[in-house]
Amino acid sequence: MKNLEKAFGPIWELYSNPNIHEIIIDSVDDVYYEEAGKVINCEKQLFKSSEEISDLIYRLIELSGRELKKGQHSINFVINESTRVMCVLPPLSIKGPILNLLKIPQNQLSWSDYRKFDAVDEEGEKLIKKIIGDNKSLLVAGAVGSGKTTLLNLLVDTIDPDYRVVTIEKMANLLITRKRVARLQTENSHVDELVGLVESARYLRADYLVLDDVQGPETMPFLQLLHEGHSGMMLIGAENIFDSLRMLELKALSSDFTGSLEDIRYSISSALDYVVFQEKCEDGKRRITRIGKIINEGDKLNLDIIYKR
């Protein structure tokens, strides 16, 4: 604990507050955080200079066991599987070093928790459980801050406990407590490394494959892997449920794939069955608001909305 307190230094008080979910440092006098769903400006002057922010960043990098290579001005990493960190240094950042710290939830939420928080109703829960029970494949979507990763954690936990699950993660980001799970992560948090992980997953005899946070190059290899008989889940950022399919098409186009857009749409509709969309509502609560069945109409992908809240 003392090593953590020393490493986090001036932001330790914020970081150790269990109600604070995220801390953002844009410059010396621009520090804010998210607490209980609200973004709050930090009233205290935590830093006197940009150098103090840089020192904090280097301490956190050392704590994570990672290394900032010569000529590298941005890095993201995970500390103790509990905090995701993103840093950008000058000259890429104009006003000085930038630091984002996002706490990874350490308590796995259950379906009863979701109902208690009004994140799902009985109809939505039953529908999702049936979809997963039927071994269907899902695209899990939501905007930034919607809680879509927390939802993915819950869905993975809903998979039949006798099934083997293999996750593919750019960096350790999921909270999974179930047995029979193999987790893969990239060595250096590079997007291109995900393609190799997908290839490794091919030989791990998975019943369910889970791709955390679709990046691009790995999209088509992952979809093709689902074609081979695996069930799967993919996580993607999107503003609404229909946008999620457009975003997946764009990600697939950045794969090393020489086929047409029509081929990509066929692959998506053949590999995935449903989209589950979660959003942060105006009252600050996160809710599962849409579930749609994917339909290939030839010139475009569409959704038959089977659940709406």
XYZ file of C-alpha atoms in Angstrom:
309
model
C 0.000 0.000 0.000
C 2.847 2.399 0.829
C 4.426 1.742 -2.582
C 1.108 2.579 -4.239
C 0.712 5.743 -2.188
C 4.242 6.832 -3.076
C 3.733 6.119 -6.773
C 0.401 7.955 -7.027
C 1.744 10.853 -4.960
C -0.436 13.983 -5.281
C -3.439 12.090 -6.683
C -3.435 9.376 -4.006
C -6.316 10.959 -2.095
C -8.454 10.929 -5.237
C -7.329 7.482 -6.313
C -7.957 5.875 -2.914
C -11.510 7.230 -2.795
C -13.676 4.191 -3.673
C -16.414 6.443 -5.080
C -14.123 7.977 -7.708
C -14.182 5.965 -10.928
C -11.885 7.986 -13.202
C -9.228 10.687 -12.849
C -8.257 12.949 -15.761
C -5.283 15.313 -15.918
C -5.239 17.573 -18.970
C -2.727 20.102 -17.613
C -1.335 21.495 -14.370
C -4.490 23.476 -13.588
C -7.011 21.231 -15.343
C -7.660 18.157 -13.207
C -11.071 16.541 -12.815
C -12.644 13.227 -11.906
C -15.839 11.183 -12.130
C -17.587 10.432 -8.857
C -20.953 8.688 -8.653
C -21.568 9.341 -12.352
C -20.776 13.072 -12.176
C -17.696 14.853 -13.514
C -16.212 17.171 -10.872
C -13.392 19.707 -11.128
C -10.598 19.226 -8.605
C -10.484 22.318 -6.395
C -7.014 21.594 -4.988
C -3.872 22.594 -6.862
C -2.242 19.170 -7.108
C 0.654 20.086 -9.375
C 3.008 23.054 -9.540
C 4.524 22.208 -12.916
C 4.248 19.879 -15.903
C 7.394 18.167 -14.670
C 5.511 16.928 -11.607
C 2.907 15.331 -13.886
C 5.696 13.727 -15.927
C 7.277 12.369 -12.741
C 3.919 10.859 -11.761
C 3.579 9.229 -15.168
C 7.060 7.671 -15.004
C 6.382 6.322 -11.498
C 3.170 4.685 -12.699
C 4.913 3.184 -15.721
C 7.562 1.715 -13.434
C 4.874 0.388 -11.094
C 3.223 -1.417 -14.005
C 6.449 -3.074 -15.102
C 6.245 -1.454 -18.530
C 8.864 0.724 -20.183
C 8.597 3.901 -22.242
C 10.900 3.347 -25.182
C 13.082 6.008 -26.750
C 11.028 8.185 -29.100
C 7.735 6.884 -27.650
C 5.394 9.650 -26.489
C 2.233 7.716 -25.613
C 1.591 4.549 -23.680
C -1.332 2.696 -22.138
C -1.082 -0.017 -19.541
C -2.810 -1.674 -16.586
C -1.674 -1.510 -12.957
C -2.369 -4.584 -10.805
C -5.316 -5.528 -13.064
C -7.253 -2.772 -11.297
C -6.453 0.484 -13.096
C -6.214 1.278 -16.796
C -3.816 4.127 -17.541
C -3.358 6.197 -20.702
C -0.541 8.748 -20.974
C 0.398 11.188 -23.731
C 3.581 13.252 -23.515
C 4.864 16.322 -25.410
C 5.273 17.002 -28.249
C 2.110 14.982 -28.938
C 0.313 16.768 -26.083
C 0.362 20.536 -26.513
C -0.311 21.760 -22.966
C 1.951 19.286 -21.230
C 1.582 15.637 -20.164
C -1.902 14.114 -20.233
C -2.958 11.329 -17.906
C -6.165 9.278 -17.704
C -6.714 6.723 -14.942
C -9.771 4.494 -15.138
C -10.479 2.052 -12.325
C -11.465 -1.411 -13.490
C -14.407 -2.577 -11.330
C -13.252 -5.242 -8.892
C -16.697 -6.487 -7.933
C -18.405 -8.582 -10.562
C -22.021 -7.509 -10.947
C -24.755 -10.142 -11.050
C -28.110 -10.056 -12.783
C -29.722 -9.229 -9.446
C -27.349 -6.232 -9.175
C -28.386 -5.145 -12.666
C -32.046 -5.302 -11.695
C -31.371 -3.483 -8.420
C -29.631 -0.667 -10.316
C -32.472 -0.593 -12.869
C -29.970 -1.475 -15.598
C -32.219 -4.233 -16.917
C -35.794 -5.418 -16.474
C -37.053 -8.993 -16.243
C -37.870 -9.191 -19.954
C -34.400 -8.061 -21.005
C -32.661 -10.432 -18.605
C -34.667 -13.456 -19.770
C -34.066 -12.618 -23.424
C -30.290 -12.264 -23.031
C -30.035 -15.465 -20.986
C -31.948 -17.338 -23.685
C -29.713 -15.919 -26.447
C -26.565 -17.024 -24.606
C -28.156 -20.323 -23.577
C -28.796 -21.016 -27.282
C -25.063 -20.404 -27.974
C -25.758 -17.406 -30.182
C -23.057 -14.834 -30.910
C -23.334 -11.230 -29.757
C -22.024 -7.775 -30.533
C -22.019 -5.821 -27.270
C -22.118 -2.071 -27.896
C -22.318 1.257 -26.138
C -20.841 4.739 -26.098
C -17.937 5.895 -23.930
C -18.896 5.681 -20.251
C -21.962 3.510 -20.905
C -20.692 0.600 -18.831
C -20.445 -1.736 -21.815
C -17.346 -3.491 -20.427
C -19.197 -4.195 -17.166
C -22.011 -5.640 -19.268
C -19.573 -7.833 -21.190
C -18.199 -9.140 -17.876
C -21.726 -10.120 -16.869
C -22.464 -11.804 -20.209
C -19.251 -13.830 -20.035
C -20.254 -14.970 -16.552
C -23.644 -16.043 -17.983
C -22.071 -18.518 -20.423
C -22.571 -22.180 -19.464
C -20.005 -22.908 -16.697
C -19.068 -26.176 -18.444
C -17.910 -24.237 -21.519
C -14.352 -23.087 -22.058
C -14.076 -19.360 -22.714
C -11.071 -17.691 -24.363
C -10.763 -13.899 -24.161
C -8.655 -11.731 -26.445
C -7.692 -8.396 -24.891
C -5.401 -5.604 -26.002
C -4.569 -5.218 -22.319
C -6.101 -6.928 -19.293
C -9.388 -5.071 -19.067
C -12.063 -7.580 -18.138
C -13.127 -8.769 -14.702
C -13.793 -12.479 -14.968
C -14.239 -14.745 -11.966
C -15.591 -17.881 -13.646
C -13.612 -21.084 -14.108
C -12.699 -22.579 -17.493
C -11.437 -19.337 -18.952
C -8.159 -18.625 -20.753
C -7.225 -14.955 -21.114
C -4.886 -13.656 -23.808
C -3.423 -10.148 -23.969
C -0.987 -8.416 -26.299
C 2.630 -8.140 -25.232
C 3.003 -4.419 -25.893
C -0.626 -3.198 -26.205
C -0.158 -2.825 -29.964
C -3.237 -3.223 -32.141
C -1.419 -5.369 -34.720
C -0.595 -7.941 -32.045
C -4.286 -8.796 -31.722
C -4.210 -10.648 -35.042
C -1.649 -13.055 -33.582
C -3.796 -13.597 -30.516
C -6.785 -14.493 -32.688
C -4.631 -17.070 -34.451
C -3.493 -18.472 -31.084
C -7.106 -18.674 -29.897
C -7.900 -20.862 -32.910
C -6.068 -23.787 -31.289
C -7.331 -23.410 -27.707
C -10.533 -25.446 -28.133
C -12.789 -22.620 -27.023
C -16.551 -23.006 -26.828
C -16.955 -19.231 -26.594
C -14.508 -16.629 -27.909
C -14.614 -13.095 -26.496
C -12.985 -10.097 -28.192
C -12.689 -7.130 -25.871
C -12.889 -3.741 -27.606
C -12.704 -4.251 -31.374
C -9.721 -2.343 -32.773
C -9.649 -3.123 -36.505
C -6.991 -5.471 -37.944
C -8.244 -8.447 -35.938
C -11.903 -7.999 -36.907
C -12.109 -10.190 -40.002
C -9.850 -12.960 -38.619
C -12.078 -13.078 -35.523
C -15.302 -13.178 -37.567
C -13.829 -15.929 -39.736
C -12.971 -17.868 -36.587
C -16.603 -17.694 -35.498
C -17.538 -19.133 -38.897
C -15.586 -22.256 -37.971
C -18.114 -23.174 -35.307
C -17.301 -21.110 -32.237
C -19.794 -18.917 -30.450
C -18.518 -15.449 -29.698
C -18.899 -12.011 -28.199
C -17.379 -8.773 -29.482
C -17.279 -5.397 -27.744
C -17.452 -2.156 -29.735
C -17.959 1.533 -29.052
C -20.950 3.128 -30.792
C -23.433 5.961 -30.268
C -26.520 3.836 -30.939
C -27.417 0.264 -31.787
C -27.578 0.845 -35.568
C -24.269 2.727 -35.499
C -22.647 -0.353 -33.953
C -22.997 -2.279 -37.216
C -21.588 0.599 -39.271
C -18.659 0.855 -36.858
C -18.003 -2.883 -37.152
C -17.991 -2.590 -40.954
C -15.422 0.212 -40.736
C -13.256 -1.810 -38.355
C -13.430 -4.803 -40.698
C -12.332 -2.639 -43.630
C -9.067 -1.952 -41.795
C -8.333 -5.686 -41.627
C -5.924 -7.297 -44.052
C -8.859 -8.509 -46.115
C -9.141 -8.232 -49.874
C -12.843 -8.981 -50.210
C -15.645 -6.527 -50.917
C -17.893 -4.650 -48.506
C -20.591 -7.126 -49.458
C -18.298 -9.953 -48.312
C -17.716 -8.157 -45.000
C -21.451 -7.745 -44.447
C -21.977 -11.422 -45.181
C -19.256 -12.329 -42.679
C -20.777 -10.124 -39.983
C -24.319 -11.405 -40.460
C -23.159 -15.032 -40.626
C -20.884 -14.848 -37.588
C -23.018 -12.667 -35.290
C -26.674 -13.080 -34.379
C -27.616 -10.187 -32.088
C -26.537 -6.750 -30.881
C -27.015 -5.819 -27.216
C -26.793 -2.066 -26.617
C -26.242 -0.338 -23.296
C -26.223 3.411 -22.727
C -25.779 6.013 -20.046
C -29.183 7.671 -19.737
C -29.977 11.283 -18.906
C -30.540 10.415 -15.239
C -26.935 9.105 -15.067
C -27.957 5.440 -14.884
C -26.600 2.810 -17.243
C -29.265 0.646 -18.868
C -29.595 -2.039 -21.511
C -31.922 -0.184 -23.877
C -31.961 -2.169 -27.137
C -31.475 -5.707 -28.401
C -31.574 -6.339 -32.125
C -31.343 -9.370 -34.400
C -28.879 -8.812 -37.249
C -30.332 -8.964 -40.763
C -28.361 -8.907 -44.014
C -30.356 -6.994 -46.639
C -27.644 -7.324 -49.282
C -26.798 -3.668 -49.776
C -26.735 -3.032 -46.014
C -26.951 -4.641 -42.598
C -30.043 -3.936 -40.557
C -31.544 -4.841 -37.203
C -34.875 -6.238 -36.145
C -35.322 -4.627 -32.721
C -36.709 -7.355 -30.477
C -36.294 -5.485 -27.191
C -36.631 -1.788 -26.456
C -36.634 0.078 -23.206
